[in-house]
């Protein structure tokens, strides 16, 4: 049984199952989902808790099996938590997890909670994960995308009795807040909690938020590429400055941007050869947010412009590797700014 993270509370209110798997790459939301399961379990008499963290290829899985079959003299019910930070339990772990899943059905004395990072498509199709999903409840924790972050912040403020002003002023406040914490949801949570300590329940002004919220944003080179394709020029500049300040390698940032340009060119070539756009996107393994962005921009980008972007990518590749190029800035980050903004400006007009 699969659940989204926002469905978990309603599910737990109806009763506990004996096996839960929580997986995702947003630590705050994974922690909150696991905490909700633990709290419900404690309330229902699961007073004993054992935690196993799978570290390395030589982890002793027999300890996990043994703990499932033993209860202390002082507890009628127990919670066994299995954390697999790598998301790769190995051959022995795969067999044990399948055994645990099969034995969980109808087990009223032991609740098993498996905590995993975000899993790739191949792992999700593996026998051990299929068993966990078949016999228990799997909770997929998705990250909060940038466009949804202001609303997420507003909801969290509302939970602690606070809100921003209505209308344009409030939206400006939420956008400011989102800009300062982008990519760092745990820090966003902490800044929201700080506002509860600094100010009473009620409406928060822009000035109150501005003075309280630190600049704790973290940027991702791959999210930068999405901002470029979305034509978000101001965000692109802010993210490039942030990546440089964080010490990100210019080579990695260039690769992320150049790979999208090459993908655009391959899809354009496929379309020119008669391939429908949806088919060309699938063949180039483009999905999710980028699929929508490329689907919007591709039909309107002239082939000559794509050819120029490819040349720009080639030129900047040399600059980030230490070569000087005529008519281009010698500084790799200045060159990346020029390259990214050319694409973003073009996409913003579409």
mmCIF file of C-alpha atoms in Angstrom:
data_model
loop_
_atom_site.group_PDB
_atom_site.id
_atom_site.type_symbol
_atom_site.label_atom_id
_atom_site.label_comp_id
_atom_site.label_asym_id
_atom_site.label_seq_id
_atom_site.Cartn_x
_atom_site.Cartn_y
_atom_site.Cartn_z
ATOM 1 C CA UNK A 1 0.000 0.000 0.000
ATOM 2 C CA UNK A 2 1.483 3.326 -1.062
ATOM 3 C CA UNK A 3 0.814 6.674 0.588
ATOM 4 C CA UNK A 4 1.970 10.220 -0.051
ATOM 5 C CA UNK A 5 3.433 11.925 2.997
ATOM 6 C CA UNK A 6 0.400 14.237 3.338
ATOM 7 C CA UNK A 7 -1.910 11.216 3.576
ATOM 8 C CA UNK A 8 -0.092 9.656 6.520
ATOM 9 C CA UNK A 9 -1.892 11.484 9.357
ATOM 10 C CA UNK A 10 -5.331 10.470 8.116
ATOM 11 C CA UNK A 11 -4.124 6.892 7.687
ATOM 12 C CA UNK A 12 -2.675 6.687 11.209
ATOM 13 C CA UNK A 13 -5.911 8.047 12.676
ATOM 14 C CA UNK A 14 -7.669 4.957 11.339
ATOM 15 C CA UNK A 15 -5.233 2.507 12.941
ATOM 16 C CA UNK A 16 -1.697 1.149 12.706
ATOM 17 C CA UNK A 17 -0.345 -1.479 10.345
ATOM 18 C CA UNK A 18 2.532 -3.715 11.428
ATOM 19 C CA UNK A 19 4.990 -2.640 8.712
ATOM 20 C CA UNK A 20 5.910 0.831 7.416
ATOM 21 C CA UNK A 21 8.543 1.956 4.932
ATOM 22 C CA UNK A 22 9.424 5.652 4.625
ATOM 23 C CA UNK A 23 11.637 6.716 1.715
ATOM 24 C CA UNK A 24 12.727 10.095 0.357
ATOM 25 C CA UNK A 25 15.619 12.548 0.183
ATOM 26 C CA UNK A 26 14.204 15.401 2.274
ATOM 27 C CA UNK A 27 15.518 14.759 5.824
ATOM 28 C CA UNK A 28 13.005 17.000 7.591
ATOM 29 C CA UNK A 29 9.939 15.422 5.977
ATOM 30 C CA UNK A 30 11.295 11.884 6.352
ATOM 31 C CA UNK A 31 11.930 12.576 10.034
ATOM 32 C CA UNK A 32 8.444 14.014 10.527
ATOM 33 C CA UNK A 33 6.796 11.023 8.846
ATOM 34 C CA UNK A 34 8.797 8.580 10.947
ATOM 35 C CA UNK A 35 8.057 10.611 14.111
ATOM 36 C CA UNK A 36 4.325 10.443 13.384
ATOM 37 C CA UNK A 37 4.490 6.648 13.122
ATOM 38 C CA UNK A 38 6.573 6.377 16.307
ATOM 39 C CA UNK A 39 4.197 8.655 18.262
ATOM 40 C CA UNK A 40 1.139 6.664 17.185
ATOM 41 C CA UNK A 41 2.918 3.433 18.070
ATOM 42 C CA UNK A 42 3.790 4.700 21.583
ATOM 43 C CA UNK A 43 0.201 5.772 22.133
ATOM 44 C CA UNK A 44 -0.935 2.264 21.239
ATOM 45 C CA UNK A 45 1.395 0.448 23.627
ATOM 46 C CA UNK A 46 4.564 -0.121 21.601
ATOM 47 C CA UNK A 47 6.761 0.870 24.519
ATOM 48 C CA UNK A 48 9.989 -0.882 23.522
ATOM 49 C CA UNK A 49 12.066 0.394 20.593
ATOM 50 C CA UNK A 50 15.111 -1.101 18.900
ATOM 51 C CA UNK A 51 17.052 0.727 16.185
ATOM 52 C CA UNK A 52 19.323 -0.948 13.629
ATOM 53 C CA UNK A 53 21.415 1.202 11.272
ATOM 54 C CA UNK A 54 22.737 -0.747 8.292
ATOM 55 C CA UNK A 55 26.323 0.404 7.781
ATOM 56 C CA UNK A 56 28.643 -1.334 5.354
ATOM 57 C CA UNK A 57 28.532 -4.598 3.457
ATOM 58 C CA UNK A 58 29.274 -6.696 6.558
ATOM 59 C CA UNK A 59 26.268 -5.645 8.619
ATOM 60 C CA UNK A 60 24.954 -8.538 10.719
ATOM 61 C CA UNK A 61 21.337 -8.954 9.648
ATOM 62 C CA UNK A 62 20.859 -11.835 12.076
ATOM 63 C CA UNK A 63 20.586 -9.245 14.864
ATOM 64 C CA UNK A 64 17.587 -7.718 13.113
ATOM 65 C CA UNK A 65 15.876 -11.081 12.830
ATOM 66 C CA UNK A 66 16.668 -11.895 16.463
ATOM 67 C CA UNK A 67 15.224 -8.638 17.780
ATOM 68 C CA UNK A 68 12.001 -9.338 15.932
ATOM 69 C CA UNK A 69 11.528 -12.504 17.900
ATOM 70 C CA UNK A 70 12.294 -11.210 21.352
ATOM 71 C CA UNK A 71 10.385 -9.019 23.766
ATOM 72 C CA UNK A 72 11.610 -7.805 27.141
ATOM 73 C CA UNK A 73 9.767 -8.782 30.320
ATOM 74 C CA UNK A 74 8.452 -5.237 30.623
ATOM 75 C CA UNK A 75 6.851 -4.765 27.184
ATOM 76 C CA UNK A 76 3.967 -6.386 25.362
ATOM 77 C CA UNK A 77 4.666 -4.618 22.071
ATOM 78 C CA UNK A 78 7.834 -3.426 20.378
ATOM 79 C CA UNK A 79 8.885 -1.120 17.552
ATOM 80 C CA UNK A 80 11.839 -2.258 15.443
ATOM 81 C CA UNK A 81 13.375 0.458 13.302
ATOM 82 C CA UNK A 82 15.694 -0.412 10.406
ATOM 83 C CA UNK A 83 17.616 2.440 8.819
ATOM 84 C CA UNK A 84 19.382 1.850 5.500
ATOM 85 C CA UNK A 85 21.128 5.181 4.696
ATOM 86 C CA UNK A 86 22.567 3.877 1.413
ATOM 87 C CA UNK A 87 19.262 2.446 0.189
ATOM 88 C CA UNK A 88 21.180 -0.745 -0.692
ATOM 89 C CA UNK A 89 20.593 -3.559 1.813
ATOM 90 C CA UNK A 90 22.698 -6.047 -0.159
ATOM 91 C CA UNK A 91 21.939 -9.673 -0.917
ATOM 92 C CA UNK A 92 21.594 -10.788 2.716
ATOM 93 C CA UNK A 93 19.578 -7.711 3.612
ATOM 94 C CA UNK A 94 17.275 -8.239 0.681
ATOM 95 C CA UNK A 95 16.426 -11.738 1.887
ATOM 96 C CA UNK A 96 15.945 -10.610 5.490
ATOM 97 C CA UNK A 97 13.684 -7.711 4.519
ATOM 98 C CA UNK A 98 11.540 -10.063 2.432
ATOM 99 C CA UNK A 99 11.324 -12.416 5.415
ATOM 100 C CA UNK A 100 10.425 -9.562 7.763
ATOM 101 C CA UNK A 101 7.761 -8.325 5.353
ATOM 102 C CA UNK A 102 6.153 -11.750 5.030
ATOM 103 C CA UNK A 103 6.108 -12.265 8.807
ATOM 104 C CA UNK A 104 4.663 -8.803 9.509
ATOM 105 C CA UNK A 105 1.184 -9.710 8.327
ATOM 106 C CA UNK A 106 -1.073 -10.162 11.327
ATOM 107 C CA UNK A 107 1.744 -9.484 13.819
ATOM 108 C CA UNK A 108 0.184 -7.464 16.642
ATOM 109 C CA UNK A 109 3.227 -7.455 18.930
ATOM 110 C CA UNK A 110 5.918 -6.065 16.607
ATOM 111 C CA UNK A 111 5.761 -2.984 14.413
ATOM 112 C CA UNK A 112 8.612 -2.619 11.891
ATOM 113 C CA UNK A 113 9.644 0.761 10.485
ATOM 114 C CA UNK A 114 12.129 0.826 7.579
ATOM 115 C CA UNK A 115 13.679 4.225 6.775
ATOM 116 C CA UNK A 116 15.350 4.708 3.381
ATOM 117 C CA UNK A 117 16.678 7.558 1.221
ATOM 118 C CA UNK A 118 15.226 8.361 -2.188
ATOM 119 C CA UNK A 119 15.312 5.215 -4.319
ATOM 120 C CA UNK A 120 15.950 4.915 -8.040
ATOM 121 C CA UNK A 121 13.560 3.166 -10.412
ATOM 122 C CA UNK A 122 15.504 -0.086 -10.456
ATOM 123 C CA UNK A 123 15.551 -0.341 -6.659
ATOM 124 C CA UNK A 124 11.818 0.352 -6.469
ATOM 125 C CA UNK A 125 11.285 -2.690 -8.700
ATOM 126 C CA UNK A 126 13.519 -4.921 -6.557
ATOM 127 C CA UNK A 127 12.119 -7.960 -4.768
ATOM 128 C CA UNK A 128 12.834 -6.660 -1.253
ATOM 129 C CA UNK A 129 11.099 -3.314 -1.803
ATOM 130 C CA UNK A 130 8.183 -5.011 -3.550
ATOM 131 C CA UNK A 131 7.761 -7.234 -0.479
ATOM 132 C CA UNK A 132 7.774 -4.240 1.881
ATOM 133 C CA UNK A 133 5.201 -2.518 -0.299
ATOM 134 C CA UNK A 134 3.042 -5.620 -0.651
ATOM 135 C CA UNK A 135 2.834 -6.543 3.026
ATOM 136 C CA UNK A 136 2.961 -3.065 4.552
ATOM 137 C CA UNK A 137 2.550 0.648 3.943
ATOM 138 C CA UNK A 138 5.158 2.609 1.985
ATOM 139 C CA UNK A 139 5.291 6.370 2.425
ATOM 140 C CA UNK A 140 7.007 8.280 -0.361
ATOM 141 C CA UNK A 141 8.386 11.633 0.789
ATOM 142 C CA UNK A 142 8.745 14.051 -2.122
ATOM 143 C CA UNK A 143 10.775 17.262 -1.835
ATOM 144 C CA UNK A 144 8.977 20.594 -1.770
ATOM 145 C CA UNK A 145 9.545 22.183 -5.187
ATOM 146 C CA UNK A 146 10.540 25.840 -5.339
ATOM 147 C CA UNK A 147 7.192 27.010 -6.740
ATOM 148 C CA UNK A 148 5.370 25.283 -3.868
ATOM 149 C CA UNK A 149 7.693 26.590 -1.148
ATOM 150 C CA UNK A 150 5.836 29.869 -0.368
ATOM 151 C CA UNK A 151 2.596 27.974 0.223
ATOM 152 C CA UNK A 152 4.445 25.390 2.330
ATOM 153 C CA UNK A 153 5.842 28.204 4.473
ATOM 154 C CA UNK A 154 2.394 29.795 4.797
ATOM 155 C CA UNK A 155 0.912 26.464 5.927
ATOM 156 C CA UNK A 156 3.628 25.985 8.545
ATOM 157 C CA UNK A 157 3.118 29.509 9.851
ATOM 158 C CA UNK A 158 -0.616 28.850 10.081
ATOM 159 C CA UNK A 159 0.027 25.737 12.176
ATOM 160 C CA UNK A 160 1.698 27.923 14.816
ATOM 161 C CA UNK A 161 -0.994 30.623 14.671
ATOM 162 C CA UNK A 162 0.830 33.084 12.436
ATOM 163 C CA UNK A 163 0.170 34.429 8.955
ATOM 164 C CA UNK A 164 1.397 37.025 6.495
ATOM 165 C CA UNK A 165 -0.656 39.951 5.232
ATOM 166 C CA UNK A 166 -3.286 39.319 2.594
ATOM 167 C CA UNK A 167 -2.735 40.147 -1.048
ATOM 168 C CA UNK A 168 0.413 41.320 -2.776
ATOM 169 C CA UNK A 169 2.264 42.287 0.403
ATOM 170 C CA UNK A 170 1.850 38.805 1.847
ATOM 171 C CA UNK A 171 2.967 37.152 -1.375
ATOM 172 C CA UNK A 172 6.057 39.379 -1.389
ATOM 173 C CA UNK A 173 6.823 38.289 2.174
ATOM 174 C CA UNK A 174 6.458 34.601 1.335
ATOM 175 C CA UNK A 175 8.585 34.943 -1.810
ATOM 176 C CA UNK A 176 11.299 36.691 0.205
ATOM 177 C CA UNK A 177 11.173 33.930 2.818
ATOM 178 C CA UNK A 178 11.379 31.244 0.108
ATOM 179 C CA UNK A 179 14.359 32.943 -1.547
ATOM 180 C CA UNK A 180 16.256 32.954 1.742
ATOM 181 C CA UNK A 181 15.710 29.250 2.529
ATOM 182 C CA UNK A 182 15.504 27.644 -0.925
ATOM 183 C CA UNK A 183 16.921 24.118 -1.023
ATOM 184 C CA UNK A 184 17.244 23.887 2.770
ATOM 185 C CA UNK A 185 13.920 22.745 4.195
ATOM 186 C CA UNK A 186 15.309 21.947 7.634
ATOM 187 C CA UNK A 187 16.584 25.522 7.928
ATOM 188 C CA UNK A 188 13.209 26.799 6.697
ATOM 189 C CA UNK A 189 11.520 24.833 9.489
ATOM 190 C CA UNK A 190 13.919 26.322 12.044
ATOM 191 C CA UNK A 191 13.340 29.863 10.782
ATOM 192 C CA UNK A 192 9.570 29.366 11.026
ATOM 193 C CA UNK A 193 9.962 28.151 14.606
ATOM 194 C CA UNK A 194 12.133 31.189 15.349
ATOM 195 C CA UNK A 195 9.305 33.489 14.238
ATOM 196 C CA UNK A 196 7.014 31.801 16.770
ATOM 197 C CA UNK A 197 9.508 32.623 19.517
ATOM 198 C CA UNK A 198 10.048 36.221 18.400
ATOM 199 C CA UNK A 199 6.477 37.254 17.652
ATOM 200 C CA UNK A 200 3.032 36.432 19.061
ATOM 201 C CA UNK A 201 0.306 34.706 17.101
ATOM 202 C CA UNK A 202 -1.264 36.825 14.402
ATOM 203 C CA UNK A 203 -0.117 38.680 11.331
ATOM 204 C CA UNK A 204 3.575 39.056 10.491
ATOM 205 C CA UNK A 205 4.828 42.079 8.582
ATOM 206 C CA UNK A 206 7.438 41.934 5.842
ATOM 207 C CA UNK A 207 9.846 43.830 8.120
ATOM 208 C CA UNK A 208 9.457 41.274 10.906
ATOM 209 C CA UNK A 209 10.198 38.384 8.551
ATOM 210 C CA UNK A 210 13.063 40.218 6.871
ATOM 211 C CA UNK A 211 14.791 40.972 10.156
ATOM 212 C CA UNK A 212 14.384 37.435 11.513
ATOM 213 C CA UNK A 213 15.034 35.081 8.596
ATOM 214 C CA UNK A 214 18.656 34.281 7.845
ATOM 215 C CA UNK A 215 20.013 33.678 4.371
ATOM 216 C CA UNK A 216 20.367 29.894 4.597
ATOM 217 C CA UNK A 217 19.509 28.950 1.019
ATOM 218 C CA UNK A 218 21.340 26.041 -0.577
ATOM 219 C CA UNK A 219 21.478 25.725 -4.308
ATOM 220 C CA UNK A 220 21.675 22.732 -6.586
ATOM 221 C CA UNK A 221 23.297 22.772 -10.035
ATOM 222 C CA UNK A 222 20.479 20.633 -11.401
ATOM 223 C CA UNK A 223 17.786 22.930 -10.009
ATOM 224 C CA UNK A 224 19.695 25.782 -11.667
ATOM 225 C CA UNK A 225 19.153 24.111 -15.028
ATOM 226 C CA UNK A 226 15.393 24.021 -14.358
ATOM 227 C CA UNK A 227 15.406 27.737 -13.526
ATOM 228 C CA UNK A 228 17.253 28.446 -16.803
ATOM 229 C CA UNK A 229 14.724 26.482 -18.874
ATOM 230 C CA UNK A 230 11.919 28.226 -17.006
ATOM 231 C CA UNK A 231 13.265 31.643 -17.993
ATOM 232 C CA UNK A 232 13.623 32.719 -14.345
ATOM 233 C CA UNK A 233 16.475 35.145 -14.948
ATOM 234 C CA UNK A 234 16.632 36.741 -11.489
ATOM 235 C CA UNK A 235 16.575 33.337 -9.824
ATOM 236 C CA UNK A 236 19.281 32.112 -12.216
ATOM 237 C CA UNK A 237 21.580 34.963 -11.211
ATOM 238 C CA UNK A 238 20.893 34.385 -7.516
ATOM 239 C CA UNK A 239 21.518 30.637 -7.814
ATOM 240 C CA UNK A 240 24.776 31.115 -9.722
ATOM 241 C CA UNK A 241 26.009 33.555 -7.079
ATOM 242 C CA UNK A 242 24.955 31.109 -4.364
ATOM 243 C CA UNK A 243 26.656 28.125 -6.000
ATOM 244 C CA UNK A 244 29.866 30.102 -6.386
ATOM 245 C CA UNK A 245 29.729 31.233 -2.739
ATOM 246 C CA UNK A 246 29.152 27.652 -1.597
ATOM 247 C CA UNK A 247 32.297 26.529 -3.430
ATOM 248 C CA UNK A 248 30.533 24.419 -6.048
ATOM 249 C CA UNK A 249 32.778 23.358 -8.925
ATOM 250 C CA UNK A 250 32.227 25.483 -12.036
ATOM 251 C CA UNK A 251 32.838 22.356 -14.133
ATOM 252 C CA UNK A 252 29.813 20.611 -12.573
ATOM 253 C CA UNK A 253 27.580 23.646 -13.057
ATOM 254 C CA UNK A 254 28.661 23.894 -16.689
ATOM 255 C CA UNK A 255 28.048 20.188 -17.264
ATOM 256 C CA UNK A 256 24.491 20.468 -15.913
ATOM 257 C CA UNK A 257 23.664 23.408 -18.187
ATOM 258 C CA UNK A 258 25.455 21.985 -21.234
ATOM 259 C CA UNK A 259 23.749 18.610 -20.874
ATOM 260 C CA UNK A 260 20.331 20.271 -21.093
ATOM 261 C CA UNK A 261 21.406 22.190 -24.200
ATOM 262 C CA UNK A 262 22.634 18.978 -25.813
ATOM 263 C CA UNK A 263 19.367 17.265 -24.883
ATOM 264 C CA UNK A 264 17.371 20.104 -26.441
ATOM 265 C CA UNK A 265 19.404 19.722 -29.623
ATOM 266 C CA UNK A 266 18.896 15.949 -29.769
ATOM 267 C CA UNK A 267 15.160 16.333 -29.324
ATOM 268 C CA UNK A 268 15.022 19.064 -31.975
ATOM 269 C CA UNK A 269 16.892 16.758 -34.398
ATOM 270 C CA UNK A 270 14.428 13.945 -33.632
ATOM 271 C CA UNK A 271 11.492 16.280 -34.257
ATOM 272 C CA UNK A 272 13.011 17.417 -37.558
ATOM 273 C CA UNK A 273 13.283 13.733 -38.517
ATOM 274 C CA UNK A 274 9.532 13.303 -37.936
ATOM 275 C CA UNK A 275 9.436 12.117 -34.331
ATOM 276 C CA UNK A 276 6.499 13.477 -32.267
ATOM 277 C CA UNK A 277 7.694 15.669 -29.398
ATOM 278 C CA UNK A 278 6.356 13.374 -26.595
ATOM 279 C CA UNK A 279 8.177 10.402 -28.131
ATOM 280 C CA UNK A 280 11.405 12.377 -28.548
ATOM 281 C CA UNK A 281 11.241 13.458 -24.885
ATOM 282 C CA UNK A 282 10.780 9.864 -23.709
ATOM 283 C CA UNK A 283 13.589 8.572 -25.897
ATOM 284 C CA UNK A 284 15.919 11.158 -24.350
ATOM 285 C CA UNK A 285 14.815 10.220 -20.819
ATOM 286 C CA UNK A 286 13.289 13.620 -20.078
ATOM 287 C CA UNK A 287 10.456 13.617 -17.557
ATOM 288 C CA UNK A 288 8.992 15.528 -14.654
ATOM 289 C CA UNK A 289 9.589 19.270 -14.406
ATOM 290 C CA UNK A 290 12.075 19.360 -17.279
ATOM 291 C CA UNK A 291 9.658 17.548 -19.566
ATOM 292 C CA UNK A 292 7.108 20.327 -19.123
ATOM 293 C CA UNK A 293 9.715 23.067 -19.515
ATOM 294 C CA UNK A 294 11.221 21.595 -22.684
ATOM 295 C CA UNK A 295 7.788 20.813 -24.097
ATOM 296 C CA UNK A 296 6.894 24.481 -23.725
ATOM 297 C CA UNK A 297 10.118 25.946 -25.116
ATOM 298 C CA UNK A 298 11.245 23.558 -27.849
ATOM 299 C CA UNK A 299 8.695 24.310 -30.572
ATOM 300 C CA UNK A 300 9.563 28.014 -30.362
ATOM 301 C CA UNK A 301 13.380 27.837 -30.277
ATOM 302 C CA UNK A 302 14.874 28.379 -33.773
ATOM 303 C CA UNK A 303 17.499 25.818 -34.857
ATOM 304 C CA UNK A 304 20.023 28.624 -35.312
ATOM 305 C CA UNK A 305 19.594 29.628 -31.669
ATOM 306 C CA UNK A 306 20.150 26.067 -30.503
ATOM 307 C CA UNK A 307 23.296 25.907 -32.626
ATOM 308 C CA UNK A 308 24.556 29.100 -30.958
ATOM 309 C CA UNK A 309 23.861 27.684 -27.494
ATOM 310 C CA UNK A 310 25.847 24.554 -28.381
ATOM 311 C CA UNK A 311 28.746 26.752 -29.464
ATOM 312 C CA UNK A 312 28.463 28.741 -26.230
ATOM 313 C CA UNK A 313 28.566 25.508 -24.224
ATOM 314 C CA UNK A 314 31.681 24.405 -26.105
ATOM 315 C CA UNK A 315 33.347 27.776 -25.488
ATOM 316 C CA UNK A 316 32.535 27.863 -21.780
ATOM 317 C CA UNK A 317 33.713 24.260 -21.420
ATOM 318 C CA UNK A 318 37.172 25.524 -22.293
ATOM 319 C CA UNK A 319 36.929 28.501 -19.930
ATOM 320 C CA UNK A 320 35.964 26.425 -16.872
ATOM 321 C CA UNK A 321 38.961 24.183 -17.661
ATOM 322 C CA UNK A 322 41.358 27.124 -17.695
ATOM 323 C CA UNK A 323 41.474 28.135 -21.364
ATOM 324 C CA UNK A 324 41.049 31.706 -22.569
ATOM 325 C CA UNK A 325 38.453 32.369 -25.248
ATOM 326 C CA UNK A 326 38.172 35.496 -27.427
ATOM 327 C CA UNK A 327 35.263 37.828 -26.580
ATOM 328 C CA UNK A 328 34.379 35.869 -23.441
ATOM 329 C CA UNK A 329 35.113 36.646 -19.757
ATOM 330 C CA UNK A 330 38.189 34.877 -18.416
ATOM 331 C CA UNK A 331 36.460 34.181 -15.091
ATOM 332 C CA UNK A 332 34.537 30.849 -15.293
ATOM 333 C CA UNK A 333 31.608 32.144 -13.241
ATOM 334 C CA UNK A 334 31.220 35.265 -15.358
ATOM 335 C CA UNK A 335 31.187 33.028 -18.430
ATOM 336 C CA UNK A 336 28.577 30.759 -16.819
ATOM 337 C CA UNK A 337 26.424 33.798 -16.066
ATOM 338 C CA UNK A 338 26.534 34.865 -19.714
ATOM 339 C CA UNK A 339 25.810 31.384 -21.037
ATOM 340 C CA UNK A 340 22.950 30.678 -18.604
ATOM 341 C CA UNK A 341 21.282 34.059 -19.004
ATOM 342 C CA UNK A 342 21.296 33.820 -22.815
ATOM 343 C CA UNK A 343 19.239 30.653 -22.559
ATOM 344 C CA UNK A 344 17.061 31.913 -19.699
ATOM 345 C CA UNK A 345 16.250 35.192 -21.458
ATOM 346 C CA UNK A 346 15.220 33.310 -24.591
ATOM 347 C CA UNK A 347 13.040 30.901 -22.584
ATOM 348 C CA UNK A 348 11.470 33.811 -20.677
ATOM 349 C CA UNK A 349 10.128 35.207 -23.928
ATOM 350 C CA UNK A 350 8.359 32.012 -24.917
#
